[in-house]
Tab-separated table of C-alpha atoms in Angstrom:
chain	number	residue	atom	x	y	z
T	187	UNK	CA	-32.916	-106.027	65.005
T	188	UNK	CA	-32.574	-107.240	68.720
T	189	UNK	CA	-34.370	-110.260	68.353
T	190	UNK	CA	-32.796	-111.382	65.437
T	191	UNK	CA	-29.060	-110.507	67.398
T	192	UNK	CA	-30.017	-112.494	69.702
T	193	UNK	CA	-30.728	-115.430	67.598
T	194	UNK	CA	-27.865	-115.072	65.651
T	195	UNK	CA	-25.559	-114.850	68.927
T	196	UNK	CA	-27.337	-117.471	70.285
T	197	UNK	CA	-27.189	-119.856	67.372
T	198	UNK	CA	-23.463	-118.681	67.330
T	199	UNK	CA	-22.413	-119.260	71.038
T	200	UNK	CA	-24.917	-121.790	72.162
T	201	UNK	CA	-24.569	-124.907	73.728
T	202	UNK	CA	-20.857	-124.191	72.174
T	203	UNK	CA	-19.721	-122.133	75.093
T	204	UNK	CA	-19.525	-125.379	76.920
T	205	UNK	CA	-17.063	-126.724	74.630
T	206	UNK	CA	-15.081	-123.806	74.359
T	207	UNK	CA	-13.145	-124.650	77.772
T	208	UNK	CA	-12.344	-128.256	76.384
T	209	UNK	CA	-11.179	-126.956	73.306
T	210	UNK	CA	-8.694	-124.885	75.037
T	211	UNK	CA	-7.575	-127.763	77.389
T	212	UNK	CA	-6.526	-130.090	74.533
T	213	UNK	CA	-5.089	-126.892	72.123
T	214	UNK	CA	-3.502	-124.912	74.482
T	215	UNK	CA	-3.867	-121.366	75.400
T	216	UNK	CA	-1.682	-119.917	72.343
T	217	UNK	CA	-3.070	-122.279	69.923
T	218	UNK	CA	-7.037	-121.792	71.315
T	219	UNK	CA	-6.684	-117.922	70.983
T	220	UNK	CA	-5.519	-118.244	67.971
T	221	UNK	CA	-7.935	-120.544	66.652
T	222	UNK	CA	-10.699	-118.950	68.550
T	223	UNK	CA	-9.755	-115.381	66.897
T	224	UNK	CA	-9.771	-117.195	63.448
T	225	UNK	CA	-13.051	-118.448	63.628
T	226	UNK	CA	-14.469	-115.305	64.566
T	227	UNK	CA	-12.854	-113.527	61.651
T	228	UNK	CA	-13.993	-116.297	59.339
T	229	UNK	CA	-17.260	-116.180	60.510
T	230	UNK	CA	-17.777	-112.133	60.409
T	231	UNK	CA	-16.161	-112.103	56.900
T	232	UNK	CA	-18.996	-115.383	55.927
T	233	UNK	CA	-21.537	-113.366	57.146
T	234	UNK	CA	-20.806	-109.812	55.308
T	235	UNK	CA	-20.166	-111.924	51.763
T	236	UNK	CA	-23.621	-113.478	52.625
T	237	UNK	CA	-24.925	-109.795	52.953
T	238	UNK	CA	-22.956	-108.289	49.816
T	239	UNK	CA	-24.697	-110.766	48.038
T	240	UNK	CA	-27.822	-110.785	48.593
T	241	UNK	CA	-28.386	-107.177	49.090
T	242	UNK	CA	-25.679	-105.479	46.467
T	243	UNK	CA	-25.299	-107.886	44.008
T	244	UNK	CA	-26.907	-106.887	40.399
T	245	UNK	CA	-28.271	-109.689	39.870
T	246	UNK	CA	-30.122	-110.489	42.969
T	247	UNK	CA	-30.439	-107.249	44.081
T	248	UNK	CA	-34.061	-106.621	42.634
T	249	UNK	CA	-34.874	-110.287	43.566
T	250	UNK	CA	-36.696	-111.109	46.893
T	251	UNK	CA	-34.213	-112.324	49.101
T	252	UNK	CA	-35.558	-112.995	52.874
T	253	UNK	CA	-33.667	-115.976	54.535
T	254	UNK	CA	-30.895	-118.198	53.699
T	255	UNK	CA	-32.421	-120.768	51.587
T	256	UNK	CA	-33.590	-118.427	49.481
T	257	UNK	CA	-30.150	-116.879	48.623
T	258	UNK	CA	-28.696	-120.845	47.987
T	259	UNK	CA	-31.881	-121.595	46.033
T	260	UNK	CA	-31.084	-119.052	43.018
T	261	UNK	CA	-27.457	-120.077	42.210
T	262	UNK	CA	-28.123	-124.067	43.366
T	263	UNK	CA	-31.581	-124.513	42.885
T	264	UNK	CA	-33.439	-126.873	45.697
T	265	UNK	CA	-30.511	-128.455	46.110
T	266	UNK	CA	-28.935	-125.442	47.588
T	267	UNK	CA	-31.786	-124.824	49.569
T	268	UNK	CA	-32.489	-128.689	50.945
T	269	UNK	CA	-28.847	-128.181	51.845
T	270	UNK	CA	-28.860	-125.230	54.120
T	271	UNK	CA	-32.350	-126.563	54.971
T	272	UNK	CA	-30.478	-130.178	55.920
T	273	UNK	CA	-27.341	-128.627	57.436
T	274	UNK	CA	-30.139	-125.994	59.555
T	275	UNK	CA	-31.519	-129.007	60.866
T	276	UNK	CA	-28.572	-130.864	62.440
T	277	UNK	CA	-27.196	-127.811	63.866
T	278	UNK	CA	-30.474	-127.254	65.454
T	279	UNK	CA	-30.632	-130.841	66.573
T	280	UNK	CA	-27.016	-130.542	67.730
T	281	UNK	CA	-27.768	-127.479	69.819
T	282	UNK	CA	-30.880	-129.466	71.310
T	283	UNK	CA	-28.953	-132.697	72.349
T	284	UNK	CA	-25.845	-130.658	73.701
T	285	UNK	CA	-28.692	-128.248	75.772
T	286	UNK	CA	-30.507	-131.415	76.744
T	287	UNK	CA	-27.449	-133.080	77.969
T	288	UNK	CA	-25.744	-130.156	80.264
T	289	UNK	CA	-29.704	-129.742	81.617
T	290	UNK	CA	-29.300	-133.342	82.593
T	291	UNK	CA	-26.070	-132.745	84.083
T	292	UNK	CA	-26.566	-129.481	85.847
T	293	UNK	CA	-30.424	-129.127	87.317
T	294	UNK	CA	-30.660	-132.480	89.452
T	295	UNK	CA	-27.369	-131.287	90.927
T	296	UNK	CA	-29.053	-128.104	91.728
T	297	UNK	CA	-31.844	-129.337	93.154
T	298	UNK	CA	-29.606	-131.778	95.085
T	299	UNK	CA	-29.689	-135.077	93.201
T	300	UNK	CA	-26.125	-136.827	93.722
T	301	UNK	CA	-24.506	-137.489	90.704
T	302	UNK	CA	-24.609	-140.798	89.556
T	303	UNK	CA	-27.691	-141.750	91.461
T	304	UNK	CA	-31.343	-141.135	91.445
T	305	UNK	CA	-31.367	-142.120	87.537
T	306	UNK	CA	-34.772	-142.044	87.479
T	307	UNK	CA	-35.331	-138.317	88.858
T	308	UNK	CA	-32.533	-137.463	86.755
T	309	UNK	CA	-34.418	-138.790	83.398
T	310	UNK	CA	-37.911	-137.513	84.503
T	311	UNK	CA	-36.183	-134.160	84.743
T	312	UNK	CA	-34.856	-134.273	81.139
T	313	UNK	CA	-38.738	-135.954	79.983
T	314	UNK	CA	-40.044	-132.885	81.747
T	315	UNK	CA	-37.465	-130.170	80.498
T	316	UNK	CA	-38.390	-131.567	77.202
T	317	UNK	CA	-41.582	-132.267	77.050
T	318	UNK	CA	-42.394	-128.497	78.611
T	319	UNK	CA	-39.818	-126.535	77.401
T	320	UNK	CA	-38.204	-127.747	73.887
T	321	UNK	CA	-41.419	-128.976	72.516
T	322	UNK	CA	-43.550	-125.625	72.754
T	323	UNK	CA	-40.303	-124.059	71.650
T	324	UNK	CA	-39.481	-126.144	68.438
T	325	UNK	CA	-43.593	-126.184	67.664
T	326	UNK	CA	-42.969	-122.098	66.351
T	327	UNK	CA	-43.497	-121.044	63.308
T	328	UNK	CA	-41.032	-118.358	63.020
T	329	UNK	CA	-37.958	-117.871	64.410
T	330	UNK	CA	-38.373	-114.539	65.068
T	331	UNK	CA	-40.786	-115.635	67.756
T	332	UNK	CA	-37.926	-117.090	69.846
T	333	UNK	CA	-35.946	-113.620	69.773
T	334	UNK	CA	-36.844	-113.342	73.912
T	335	UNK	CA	-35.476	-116.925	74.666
T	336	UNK	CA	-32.348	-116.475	72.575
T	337	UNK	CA	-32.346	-112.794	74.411
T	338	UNK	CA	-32.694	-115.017	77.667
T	339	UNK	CA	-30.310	-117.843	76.410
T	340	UNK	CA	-27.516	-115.215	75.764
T	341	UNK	CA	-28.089	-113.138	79.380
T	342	UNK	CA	-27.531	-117.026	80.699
T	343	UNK	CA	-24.455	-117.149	78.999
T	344	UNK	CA	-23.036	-114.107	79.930
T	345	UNK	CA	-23.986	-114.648	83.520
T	346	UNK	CA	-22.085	-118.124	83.590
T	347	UNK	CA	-19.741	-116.614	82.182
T	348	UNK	CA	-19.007	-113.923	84.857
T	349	UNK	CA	-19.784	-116.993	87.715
T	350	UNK	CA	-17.419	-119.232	86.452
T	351	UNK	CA	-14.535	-116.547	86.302
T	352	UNK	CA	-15.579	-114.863	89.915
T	353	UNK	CA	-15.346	-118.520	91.697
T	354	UNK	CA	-13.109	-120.499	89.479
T	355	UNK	CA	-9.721	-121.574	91.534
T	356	UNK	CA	-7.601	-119.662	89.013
T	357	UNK	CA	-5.270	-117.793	91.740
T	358	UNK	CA	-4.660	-120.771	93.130
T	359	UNK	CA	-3.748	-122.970	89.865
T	360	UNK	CA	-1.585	-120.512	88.865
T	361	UNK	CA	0.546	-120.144	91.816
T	362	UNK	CA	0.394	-123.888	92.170
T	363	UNK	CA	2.008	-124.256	89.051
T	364	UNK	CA	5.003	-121.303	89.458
T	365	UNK	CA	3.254	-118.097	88.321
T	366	UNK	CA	1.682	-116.799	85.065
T	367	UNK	CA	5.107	-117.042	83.251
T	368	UNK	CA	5.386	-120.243	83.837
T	369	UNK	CA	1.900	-120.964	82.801
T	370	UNK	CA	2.222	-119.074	79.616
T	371	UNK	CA	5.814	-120.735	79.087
T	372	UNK	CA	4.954	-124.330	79.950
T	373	UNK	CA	1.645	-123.983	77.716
């Protein structure tokens, strides 16, 4: 059950976590918390119909029911299943080109590459990230297999997380800009 927590989290949060800040920049604080509270209630009460169906429902109950694509195939037929098949895909190949591009962003700046220059160490760092890294991970067979890296993924996450909050200049933005009243008020 941990593995496959920490692929759904994973899937969930993602590359996505990058965004998240953005998203609050053009929304505004309010408006972001209260979007960001209604997607996660939307997306807990998506998952627990998806569950109610395919384990309580009298009809499907008795049927074998393992993944996704099987639950779409019995009321849709391939076409339900080539379309969470199709719409498994892109998010996969989503969270690939969003991972791909903060890798090229963020490890030639670690290893001390200016940004902007050294192109070419920059691009042979995102062949080489790819080549040795997403390949062997997208050859599995099984997702189930990738339950460590998501578990991995997710610690990442959390440990950004924690870094960006501990040295962010928030003290100083906020007293820049009158206090957390004003903040909140002007938001």
């Amino acid at each position: 059950i941990l593995g496959a927590s920490a692929n759904l989290v994973n899937s969930i949060v993602g590359a996505g976590i990058i965004g998240i800040p953005y998203a609050f920049r053009m929304s505004g604080l309010w408006a972001g918390v209260l979007l960001l509270v209604l997607v996660s209630v939307l997306t807990d009460k998506s998952l627990r119909l998806l569950i109610e169906q395919a384990s309580f429902h009298p009809r499907l109950r008795h049927l074998p029911i393992n993944t996704f694509e099987d639950l779409a195939s019995y009321p849709f037929g391939k076409f339900g299943s080539g379309f969470v098949l199709f719409n498994m895909f892109i998010m996969a190949y989503g969270a690939m080109v969003a991972y791909l591009l903060i890798i090229k962003d963020t490890i030639p700046t670690v290893m001390g590459f200016e940004h902007g220059q050294n192109l070419l160490e920059r691009n042979l760092i995102l062949v080489a990230t790819s080549l040795f890294i997403m390949v062997p991970l997208s050859m599995q067979r099984d997702m189930a297999s990738l339950s460590c890296t998501s578990a991995l993924s997710v610690t990442a996450d959390m440990i950004l997380v924690l870094f960006i909050a501990a040295f962010s200049p928030i003290k100083e933005n906020v007293a820049a800009n009158g206090g957390f009243g004003e903040v909140l008020k002007n938001d």
